[in-house]
């Protein structure tokens, strides 16, 4: 038999599998699965050990387990939310199954006397140990259910595709996999384990697999694949970087006079760290290649000033600067700051946002294309098609983690005429751990502002259960009657601005009643820009004492007299986001406090996360912790956009591979450039297009 005749799995359409018609193919496409190779590389994100039953009496909170027993009682209870609760007993203990969503037939079947086996996570709840929405099946004492004899893979799934459907398709595919149709691409010194073998093993780990290693992602087969996956990412980033660095940008030499005039107009002196970063940028933009620099600085470290110095250097050379902020509130704050700083120097500051009046917008667009606007501050409205610049020399993006790479690229593309590309400065308060930064941002140079302006007092953080809400309100009352100001932040699980606004409104009314005599204000994403401006101005002026807000105030907002921050249901937010919110206080010289007002029950995991907030004020430490607990997609805020999502690699865990990966990437680029495409295609597939410039 000729091996050459076998087509690679990359060339066989997914519909070649039995049972995959047009409809299923469409659903698979949403998971980026188009070919048999794509399916084969759709790897389990984790495994469940369902090979043994755990006695209820031995269960620990936080443990994922299989349990089984008899339902002793079953009832619909009306607490804060209606739920179906079933007491399950197995001779060693009892546990409550809790369902917030349930059908009539579920309720009719989950009745006393039925035998049930459940799979899920045990949590400490109000009735002792509980499992929320476990997977379950019924059995009777004669016909015991069989336990699986290998680990159960859990795949990333999308709408309309179940785990068992995917498991079925993969079982159908695996017998066809061999060394010929899944060729090795790595130089041989890196591939001691065959790819086909590793893939087979990881989709269906055998009975005697080293469970602990697999669960931790440290099995040699996983490491073999993680290496190749990280290599694919590295190659792809190198390609982007090369492309950018081979293009031109305007040289923007430093004009010392304008810098000095600006800095001497300020009421404070830049910190040493600010000076250093200003110099790094100044040096970069004086070169004819596009700068790609990420400035990291914890909340309150003074990134705005650094941005201003860079902007001024570009403007002094006759170029325009675009400054993009993620929210309207922040864009407005920047506009005020920059106007205040720049207008005395004769610089025109324009602004563009999504909600301005048509006539204002028209004026601003005209002033931007004519070059009259020298600095243009705005939200994502800046990169809409109709926005044209006369001579864009520098793009500054504040709070980068809120923007996807696409948006970043769109703005960069705006400057692409005549002189080449604009320089780009990205500022983020989300400190990105080193290992992650190296891999995720291979296309950026990094500057760190590692010093806070003098006179800041650290924020102390407390965890308080919602049961003690009244005490917290009393505390707000006494703080505000002493002249201090407070933020009260409402969070919601649903990604709906309308619902979130509603919840904040209810809270504001409630607080206003309890805090009679103190002015309570309200700000959320549904207000008009002019209304937001008014509320913020009143809060800044101290006319509003307590500002009830949704997470719209998360980034950038600066009101030094506010020294108390209450965050409701902090368990719903990521650590980086909490750190951002907390960064709104601790800006003045009075001692500041942050209260995390959590809802019960809090999972073990939730408690671990919130404790990290109490233990440190250091954004870098918090980011490290976030990375450990949630993975890089969440930390970088890129989960939704699909970039930097790994199938099985984990930058934190696999940091030890990074050096070898970089060496290998260099060797492949030099000796086997023909392998670059197939490696990237295999691991990044469609996703790589996002990284194109
Ligand atoms: P962030 O890094 O979070 O964007 P900002 O640029 O908003 O921080 O700065 C936070 C506050 O610190 C602002 O009120 C700003 O005016 C002030 N600030 C910035 N640099 C200094 C400095 N060198 N000395 C004193 N205050 C400063
Ligand atoms: Mg800022």
XYZ file of C-alpha atoms and ligand atoms in Angstrom:
721
model
C 0.000 0.000 0.000
C 1.343 3.400 -0.896
C 1.542 5.724 2.083
C 1.594 8.785 -0.147
C -1.891 8.012 -1.413
C -3.473 8.614 1.997
C -4.749 12.176 2.250
C -3.927 14.051 5.434
C -6.840 14.516 7.817
C -6.486 18.238 7.227
C -7.857 17.685 3.735
C -10.922 15.666 4.698
C -14.122 17.541 5.375
C -15.876 16.873 8.668
C -18.973 15.694 6.779
C -17.018 12.564 5.878
C -17.988 11.235 9.308
C -21.169 9.214 9.634
C -23.991 11.297 11.044
C -22.498 14.674 10.227
C -24.866 16.487 7.901
C -25.138 20.114 7.008
C -26.740 21.167 10.273
C -24.233 19.524 12.555
C -21.403 20.747 10.336
C -22.604 24.305 10.900
C -22.593 23.856 14.641
C -19.121 22.341 14.494
C -17.942 25.277 12.418
C -18.760 27.517 15.347
C -16.168 25.557 17.297
C -13.753 26.105 14.389
C -14.063 22.474 13.383
C -14.166 22.086 9.600
C -11.943 19.110 8.868
C -11.138 15.799 10.498
C -7.872 17.282 11.659
C -9.716 20.127 13.398
C -11.830 17.573 15.243
C -8.800 15.552 16.227
C -7.181 18.652 17.685
C -10.305 19.597 19.585
C -8.893 18.296 22.843
C -10.538 17.709 26.200
C -10.214 20.750 28.436
C -10.302 18.479 31.470
C -11.183 14.998 32.634
C -13.696 13.726 35.102
C -12.900 10.780 37.238
C -16.136 8.878 37.219
C -14.516 5.519 37.760
C -15.455 5.321 41.429
C -18.248 6.305 43.773
C -17.463 8.539 46.761
C -19.406 7.965 49.985
C -21.310 11.143 50.850
C -19.810 11.079 54.345
C -16.314 11.385 52.837
C -17.100 14.292 50.468
C -15.207 17.535 50.886
C -16.553 20.920 49.765
C -15.123 21.760 46.384
C -14.712 18.113 45.411
C -16.000 16.851 42.072
C -17.395 13.397 42.576
C -19.812 10.636 41.712
C -22.238 9.893 44.525
C -25.323 7.733 44.692
C -28.144 7.070 47.092
C -31.851 7.201 47.755
C -33.912 10.373 47.759
C -35.418 10.812 51.219
C -37.294 14.046 50.733
C -38.010 16.365 47.853
C -39.582 19.799 47.956
C -39.884 23.097 46.133
C -38.712 25.865 48.438
C -39.219 29.592 48.075
C -36.151 31.400 49.330
C -34.554 34.298 47.524
C -35.059 32.155 44.436
C -37.422 29.261 43.953
C -35.592 25.969 43.892
C -36.193 22.238 43.941
C -34.311 20.607 46.815
C -33.850 16.849 47.217
C -32.222 15.186 50.206
C -30.039 12.298 49.044
C -28.848 9.667 51.524
C -26.372 6.821 51.079
C -25.777 5.265 54.506
C -22.708 7.405 55.211
C -24.361 10.815 55.079
C -26.826 13.088 53.324
C -26.500 15.870 50.811
C -28.911 18.268 49.137
C -29.374 18.395 45.376
C -30.526 21.839 44.367
C -32.093 22.870 41.063
C -32.963 26.461 40.260
C -34.260 25.500 36.848
C -36.328 22.342 36.641
C -39.146 20.945 34.570
C -42.374 19.391 35.784
C -41.185 15.956 34.741
C -37.885 16.346 36.575
C -39.797 17.223 39.695
C -42.138 14.274 39.238
C -39.243 11.831 38.954
C -36.951 13.126 41.681
C -39.252 11.843 44.414
C -38.614 10.042 47.707
C -37.596 6.429 47.188
C -35.850 6.880 43.811
C -32.258 5.750 43.439
C -30.079 8.383 41.838
C -26.461 8.629 40.825
C -25.104 12.166 40.551
C -22.022 13.820 39.127
C -21.099 17.264 40.308
C -19.240 19.549 42.664
C -20.034 19.443 46.374
C -20.408 22.869 47.935
C -21.149 24.178 51.364
C -24.651 25.636 51.231
C -27.291 26.806 53.644
C -28.434 23.219 54.275
C -24.949 21.725 54.641
C -23.299 20.022 51.658
C -25.109 20.703 48.388
C -24.737 19.953 44.689
C -26.167 22.490 42.267
C -27.583 21.183 39.037
C -25.686 17.893 39.075
C -25.814 15.583 36.088
C -27.795 12.594 37.276
C -29.266 9.251 36.253
C -31.681 6.839 37.899
C -30.997 3.191 38.672
C -32.682 0.433 40.589
C -31.108 -1.999 42.986
C -31.335 -4.980 40.603
C -29.621 -3.327 37.668
C -26.666 -1.388 38.994
C -25.190 1.180 36.619
C -21.751 0.378 35.288
C -19.004 2.856 35.999
C -16.799 3.929 33.089
C -13.389 2.277 33.181
C -11.443 5.222 31.810
C -11.415 8.919 32.595
C -14.256 10.847 31.019
C -13.015 13.643 28.739
C -14.786 16.989 28.908
C -14.679 18.955 25.654
C -15.290 22.604 25.003
C -18.768 22.513 23.453
C -20.995 25.048 21.789
C -24.685 25.568 21.382
C -26.538 22.514 20.154
C -23.659 20.090 20.636
C -23.520 17.874 23.676
C -20.534 16.198 25.298
C -21.812 12.783 24.287
C -22.240 13.879 20.676
C -18.628 15.020 20.519
C -17.389 11.936 22.311
C -19.248 9.847 19.722
C -17.715 11.664 16.749
C -14.257 11.368 18.208
C -14.678 7.642 18.857
C -15.615 7.284 15.226
C -12.534 9.199 14.100
C -9.829 7.749 16.336
C -9.485 4.302 14.675
C -8.618 6.066 11.406
C -5.775 8.088 12.895
C -2.212 7.058 12.077
C 1.240 8.492 11.466
C 0.569 9.029 7.787
C -2.563 11.110 7.980
C -1.367 13.127 11.013
C 2.195 13.837 9.982
C 4.897 14.897 12.425
C 6.000 18.464 11.778
C 8.538 19.118 14.521
C 12.246 18.669 13.891
C 12.891 15.119 15.107
C 14.833 16.091 18.238
C 11.637 17.511 19.702
C 9.301 14.645 19.026
C 10.126 11.629 21.095
C 6.440 10.758 21.433
C 4.458 10.300 18.246
C 1.747 12.813 17.652
C -0.855 10.257 16.605
C -0.209 8.244 19.737
C -0.468 11.271 22.024
C -3.759 12.385 20.477
C -5.323 8.933 20.771
C -4.260 8.691 24.360
C -5.566 12.073 25.416
C -8.973 11.612 23.849
C -9.423 8.241 25.520
C -7.033 7.783 28.415
C -6.809 4.064 29.253
C -7.784 2.528 32.598
C -4.263 2.570 33.978
C -3.444 6.160 32.957
C -1.667 8.283 35.549
C -4.789 10.111 36.619
C -3.100 12.739 38.764
C -0.731 13.785 36.017
C -3.557 13.990 33.491
C -5.727 16.034 35.812
C -2.884 18.490 36.279
C -1.980 18.626 32.593
C 1.477 17.275 33.338
C 1.240 13.931 31.602
C 4.088 13.469 29.067
C 1.561 13.186 26.237
C -0.032 16.481 27.253
C 3.353 18.109 27.551
C 4.272 16.847 24.095
C 1.216 18.565 22.636
C 1.457 21.687 24.813
C 4.945 22.198 23.462
C 3.739 22.079 19.886
C 0.769 24.308 20.615
C 2.866 27.014 22.273
C 5.324 26.752 19.431
C 2.502 27.400 16.958
C 1.495 30.540 18.869
C 5.042 31.730 19.040
C 5.571 31.271 15.309
C 2.379 33.137 14.588
C 3.322 36.090 16.802
C 6.784 36.263 15.286
C 5.195 36.487 11.880
C 2.992 39.392 12.935
C 5.921 41.152 14.487
C 8.111 40.750 11.416
C 5.404 42.134 9.231
C 4.982 45.230 11.366
C 8.663 45.871 11.771
C 9.259 45.689 8.075
C 7.028 48.703 7.554
C 7.748 52.389 8.066
C 6.635 54.990 10.579
C 7.279 58.716 10.854
C 10.300 59.750 12.922
C 9.177 61.940 15.798
C 12.240 63.464 17.489
C 11.995 64.818 21.000
C 11.302 68.515 21.356
C 12.743 69.306 24.748
C 11.242 72.727 24.942
C 7.660 71.553 24.672
C 8.251 68.731 27.137
C 9.676 71.121 29.635
C 6.928 73.637 29.264
C 4.386 70.924 29.843
C 6.041 69.291 32.834
C 6.680 72.604 34.539
C 2.996 73.509 34.189
C 2.008 70.562 36.390
C 1.434 70.878 40.112
C 3.591 67.798 40.778
C 6.852 66.238 39.635
C 6.806 62.994 37.616
C 7.968 59.949 39.556
C 11.230 58.293 38.591
C 9.294 55.477 36.947
C 7.212 57.903 34.898
C 10.369 59.700 33.721
C 11.973 56.433 32.687
C 8.948 55.263 30.699
C 8.562 58.683 29.062
C 12.187 58.338 27.911
C 11.650 54.805 26.573
C 8.734 55.964 24.473
C 10.497 59.085 23.327
C 13.384 56.985 22.094
C 11.086 54.539 20.252
C 9.081 57.102 18.334
C 12.218 58.808 17.176
C 12.863 55.750 14.993
C 11.404 55.170 11.522
C 9.851 51.809 12.501
C 6.454 51.597 14.176
C 6.668 51.520 17.945
C 4.613 48.786 19.586
C 4.895 49.411 23.265
C 2.818 48.246 26.176
C 2.933 50.387 29.305
C 1.930 48.498 32.387
C 1.281 50.385 35.569
C -0.888 49.514 38.476
C -4.038 51.579 38.996
C -3.123 55.082 40.094
C 0.495 54.869 38.973
C 0.003 57.836 36.642
C -0.179 56.399 33.145
C -2.109 59.388 31.837
C 0.861 61.663 32.277
C 3.084 59.294 30.325
C 0.530 59.269 27.524
C 0.420 63.061 27.546
C 4.188 63.374 27.181
C 4.180 60.983 24.216
C 1.248 62.779 22.598
C 2.966 66.111 22.915
C 6.111 64.828 21.239
C 4.106 63.654 18.222
C 2.099 66.877 18.051
C 5.246 69.013 18.272
C 6.364 67.201 15.109
C 3.184 68.158 13.290
C 1.360 64.833 13.586
C -2.031 63.969 15.009
C -2.585 61.697 17.967
C -5.629 59.488 18.640
C -6.362 58.505 22.223
C -8.862 55.725 22.663
C -10.539 54.873 25.978
C -12.858 51.933 26.640
C -15.776 53.828 28.194
C -17.430 57.176 27.662
C -16.847 58.221 31.243
C -13.161 57.616 30.893
C -12.967 59.289 27.485
C -14.670 62.332 28.958
C -12.277 62.411 31.896
C -9.326 62.241 29.499
C -10.781 64.992 27.370
C -11.036 67.253 30.400
C -7.525 66.433 31.585
C -5.896 66.864 28.209
C -7.756 70.063 27.414
C -6.665 71.443 30.730
C -3.048 70.465 30.062
C -2.757 71.118 26.333
C -4.925 74.085 25.502
C -2.619 76.520 27.337
C 0.117 75.181 25.037
C -1.972 76.012 21.991
C -2.924 72.422 21.137
C -6.449 71.697 19.876
C -8.169 68.770 21.583
C -11.102 67.158 19.764
C -13.392 64.340 20.776
C -15.513 61.623 19.195
C -17.925 59.289 20.897
C -20.860 57.126 19.881
C -23.539 59.274 21.431
C -22.702 62.845 20.497
C -25.140 65.056 18.601
C -25.020 64.734 14.816
C -23.933 68.342 14.372
C -21.118 68.068 16.928
C -19.996 64.856 15.370
C -19.920 66.384 11.934
C -17.824 69.285 13.168
C -15.426 66.976 14.934
C -15.068 64.695 11.913
C -14.278 67.689 9.732
C -11.730 69.071 12.191
C -10.113 65.642 12.339
C -9.757 65.108 8.615
C -8.506 68.666 8.091
C -5.834 68.275 10.765
C -7.197 71.087 12.912
C -7.790 68.636 15.775
C -4.319 67.704 16.961
C -5.342 65.296 19.695
C -8.570 63.353 19.254
C -9.934 61.642 22.349
C -12.686 59.088 21.998
C -14.180 55.701 22.565
C -14.265 52.917 19.972
C -16.151 55.460 17.848
C -12.633 56.512 16.785
C -12.140 53.576 14.492
C -15.387 53.656 12.597
C -15.052 53.904 8.854
C -16.097 57.505 8.471
C -13.342 58.738 10.778
C -10.386 59.968 8.760
C -7.233 61.595 9.967
C -5.005 64.062 8.184
C -1.716 62.779 9.565
C -1.988 60.231 12.307
C 1.416 59.695 13.890
C 0.607 58.038 17.197
C -2.228 55.907 18.505
C -2.651 55.596 22.262
C -4.951 52.955 23.645
C -5.852 53.194 27.291
C -6.826 50.154 29.334
C -5.991 47.780 26.575
C -7.547 44.704 28.122
C -10.977 45.988 27.235
C -10.277 46.053 23.523
C -9.837 43.068 21.285
C -6.914 42.753 18.929
C -9.270 43.519 16.024
C -10.054 46.940 17.314
C -6.436 47.602 17.988
C -5.605 46.626 14.429
C -8.442 48.671 12.951
C -7.125 51.854 14.491
C -3.601 51.054 13.485
C -4.737 50.560 9.905
C -6.181 54.092 9.898
C -2.785 55.672 9.733
C -1.674 53.561 6.819
C -1.111 56.030 4.049
C 1.913 57.818 2.721
C 4.239 57.716 5.688
C 3.435 54.148 6.712
C 1.958 53.151 10.024
C 1.445 55.218 13.136
C 3.339 54.388 16.310
C 1.314 52.636 18.910
C 1.227 52.934 22.663
C -0.947 50.631 24.705
C -1.581 51.259 28.381
C -2.942 48.738 30.779
C -3.446 48.491 34.507
C -3.857 44.757 34.282
C -0.375 43.685 35.150
C 0.477 40.792 32.963
C 2.710 38.200 34.533
C 6.035 37.903 32.772
C 5.644 34.474 31.275
C 2.294 35.392 29.888
C 3.436 38.730 28.569
C 6.310 37.135 26.697
C 4.063 34.772 24.871
C 0.883 36.775 24.555
C 2.526 39.981 23.522
C 5.489 38.847 21.515
C 4.535 41.720 19.262
C 4.955 44.397 21.931
C 7.818 45.887 23.912
C 6.988 46.404 27.541
C 7.566 49.312 29.937
C 6.581 49.074 33.566
C 5.655 51.980 35.861
C 6.623 50.274 39.074
C 6.240 53.173 41.476
C 3.212 55.001 42.829
C 3.160 58.796 43.260
C 4.133 59.763 46.815
C 1.574 60.146 49.578
C -0.769 57.286 48.718
C -2.178 55.217 51.555
C -2.812 51.513 50.969
C -6.414 50.312 50.824
C -7.477 47.832 53.473
C -9.935 45.218 52.292
C -12.555 43.270 54.246
C -14.805 40.361 53.274
C -18.289 40.744 54.687
C -21.275 38.435 54.126
C -24.405 40.081 52.799
C -26.193 39.148 56.049
C -24.223 41.968 57.645
C -25.250 44.533 55.070
C -26.815 46.808 57.667
C -23.497 47.226 59.452
C -21.874 48.192 56.178
C -24.544 50.804 55.508
C -23.985 52.235 58.977
C -20.312 52.466 58.248
C -20.941 54.354 55.015
C -23.172 56.720 56.951
C -20.597 57.570 59.571
C -17.762 57.920 57.020
C -19.789 60.272 54.851
C -20.965 62.408 57.714
C -17.269 62.990 58.429
C -16.862 64.458 54.951
C -15.652 61.377 53.127
C -17.197 59.924 50.002
C -18.054 56.388 48.952
C -18.653 54.255 45.891
C -21.250 51.499 46.081
C -20.846 49.129 43.140
C -23.575 46.748 41.971
C -22.692 43.745 39.865
C -24.886 41.376 37.949
C -24.290 38.008 36.388
C -26.322 38.661 33.275
C -24.487 40.568 30.587
C -27.330 43.016 30.231
C -26.805 46.713 30.681
C -30.536 47.219 31.179
C -30.838 44.718 34.017
C -27.684 45.982 35.599
C -28.950 49.553 35.475
C -32.230 48.453 37.023
C -30.508 46.699 39.893
C -28.364 49.743 40.556
C -31.452 51.950 40.585
C -33.144 49.772 43.199
C -30.026 49.827 45.344
C -29.699 53.600 45.021
C -33.308 54.156 46.154
C -32.841 51.775 49.011
C -29.635 53.447 50.151
C -31.105 56.912 49.804
C -33.871 55.898 52.227
C -31.470 54.453 54.738
C -28.993 57.292 54.421
C -31.454 60.131 54.662
C -29.664 63.435 54.737
C -26.777 62.261 52.530
C -26.874 62.855 48.784
C -26.861 59.523 46.924
C -26.109 59.598 43.195
C -26.476 56.957 40.520
C -24.427 56.217 37.435
C -24.748 53.397 34.929
C -24.255 52.584 31.278
C -27.795 53.516 30.229
C -27.485 57.179 31.082
C -26.864 59.733 28.347
C -23.274 61.009 28.173
C -24.399 64.434 29.402
C -26.160 62.833 32.388
C -23.069 60.812 33.220
C -20.951 63.922 33.018
C -23.249 65.786 35.394
C -23.253 62.989 37.960
C -19.473 62.586 37.802
C -18.970 66.341 38.135
C -21.248 66.421 41.199
C -19.389 63.538 42.769
C -16.054 65.159 42.058
C -17.276 68.410 43.599
C -18.439 66.540 46.711
C -22.121 67.376 46.159
C -22.877 63.665 45.903
C -21.583 61.704 48.879
C -22.409 58.139 47.868
C -22.176 57.144 44.247
C -24.072 53.978 43.372
C -22.576 52.601 40.190
C -22.428 49.619 37.932
C -19.052 48.382 36.784
C -18.923 51.312 34.313
C -16.690 53.076 36.804
C -14.254 50.204 36.773
C -11.521 51.845 34.788
C -9.702 55.073 35.165
C -12.132 57.239 37.110
C -10.238 59.535 39.450
C -11.889 61.180 42.502
C -9.244 61.462 45.241
C -11.635 62.337 48.094
C -13.534 59.044 47.764
C -12.064 56.685 50.330
C -14.666 53.960 50.775
C -15.594 51.345 48.214
C -18.360 48.782 48.671
C -18.608 46.055 46.049
C -21.719 43.921 46.076
C -21.424 40.304 44.953
C -17.728 40.558 44.227
C -17.678 36.801 43.634
C -19.136 37.490 40.199
C -16.122 39.452 39.004
C -12.593 38.487 38.091
C -9.774 39.486 40.395
C -8.296 41.913 37.894
C -11.636 43.668 37.623
C -11.969 43.837 41.410
C -8.499 45.266 41.661
C -9.446 47.930 39.121
C -12.555 48.826 41.058
C -10.686 48.974 44.318
C -8.156 51.248 42.635
C -10.828 53.981 42.544
C -10.075 54.600 46.236
C -6.740 55.097 47.974
C -5.945 58.077 45.760
C -5.881 60.707 48.461
C -4.032 60.852 51.750
C -6.812 59.506 54.035
C -6.826 55.798 54.839
C -9.117 53.982 52.406
C -11.239 50.880 52.782
C -12.816 48.383 50.453
C -15.640 46.095 51.553
C -16.394 43.004 49.498
C -20.025 42.293 50.316
C -20.436 38.732 49.146
C -23.544 36.612 48.719
C -23.926 33.254 50.428
C -23.142 30.483 49.713
C -19.621 31.182 48.576
C -17.804 28.252 46.970
C -14.364 27.296 48.267
C -12.946 28.579 45.038
C -14.797 31.869 45.415
C -13.479 32.269 48.930
C -9.917 31.569 47.784
C -10.203 34.255 45.130
C -11.650 36.921 47.385
C -9.056 36.179 50.051
C -6.367 37.035 47.529
C -7.869 40.526 47.381
C -7.609 40.891 51.115
C -4.044 39.678 51.221
C -2.458 42.077 48.762
C -2.795 45.433 47.040
C -0.179 44.532 44.496
C -1.728 44.222 41.069
C 1.013 41.896 39.857
C 0.455 39.428 42.672
C -3.272 39.543 42.045
C -2.782 38.869 38.366
C -0.541 35.892 39.145
C -3.220 34.536 41.405
C -5.919 35.144 38.815
C -3.856 33.315 36.273
C -3.463 30.340 38.567
C -7.154 30.235 39.310
C -8.712 31.115 35.986
C -6.277 30.786 33.126
C -4.874 33.308 30.659
C -8.004 33.827 28.534
C -9.731 35.500 31.461
C -6.731 37.414 32.662
C -6.096 38.980 29.288
C -9.788 39.615 28.787
C -9.561 37.842 25.470
C -11.791 34.913 26.278
C -14.676 36.273 24.210
C -12.613 37.163 21.207
C -11.134 33.718 20.906
C -7.535 34.840 20.737
C -4.911 33.412 23.059
C -7.090 30.512 23.913
C -5.132 27.382 24.317
C -6.417 23.922 23.722
C -4.245 22.410 26.377
C -1.201 24.540 27.002
C -1.110 26.652 30.134
C 1.402 29.465 30.202
C 1.803 29.383 33.930
C 2.186 25.641 34.229
C 4.250 25.218 31.086
C 6.517 28.214 31.629
C 9.468 25.822 31.775
C 8.893 24.977 28.094
C 9.128 28.553 26.884
C 12.869 28.729 26.417
C 12.971 25.545 24.351
C 9.986 26.789 22.358
C 11.708 30.031 21.452
C 14.860 28.197 20.387
C 12.848 25.778 18.302
C 10.838 28.601 16.707
C 14.077 30.290 15.685
C 15.496 27.062 14.303
C 12.365 26.344 12.281
C 12.269 29.885 10.883
C 15.875 29.539 9.767
C 15.993 25.949 8.554
C 12.424 24.817 7.798
C 10.298 27.853 6.960
C 8.000 25.549 4.976
C 6.808 24.014 8.259
C 5.568 27.291 9.720
C 2.253 27.374 7.890
C 1.194 23.809 8.588
C 2.088 24.083 12.285
C 0.122 27.301 12.716
C -2.782 25.962 10.709
C -2.981 22.811 12.781
C -3.160 24.595 16.114
C -4.574 28.029 15.438
C -6.610 27.333 12.323
C -9.067 30.148 11.721
C -8.099 31.963 14.878
C -4.835 33.087 13.404
C -6.605 35.498 11.109
C -7.287 37.691 14.130
C -3.607 38.237 14.497
C -3.159 39.508 10.945
C -2.277 43.116 10.465
P -3.645 55.504 36.123
O -2.272 54.936 35.997
O -4.523 54.621 36.946
O -4.238 55.860 34.797
P -3.799 58.336 36.545
O -2.993 58.718 35.384
O -5.281 58.510 36.457
O -3.484 56.836 36.969
O -3.237 59.099 37.819
C -3.822 58.946 39.084
C -3.740 60.248 39.887
O -2.393 60.498 40.251
C -4.205 61.448 39.123
O -4.959 62.252 40.010
C -2.915 62.147 38.710
O -3.078 63.524 38.548
C -2.011 61.806 39.868
N -0.584 61.770 39.522
C -0.017 61.252 38.414
N 1.315 61.342 38.451
C 1.623 61.925 39.632
C 2.854 62.324 40.270
N 4.025 62.086 39.692
N 2.770 62.903 41.480
C 1.589 63.122 42.071
N 0.399 62.808 41.531
C 0.407 62.220 40.324
Mg -5.836 55.476 33.643
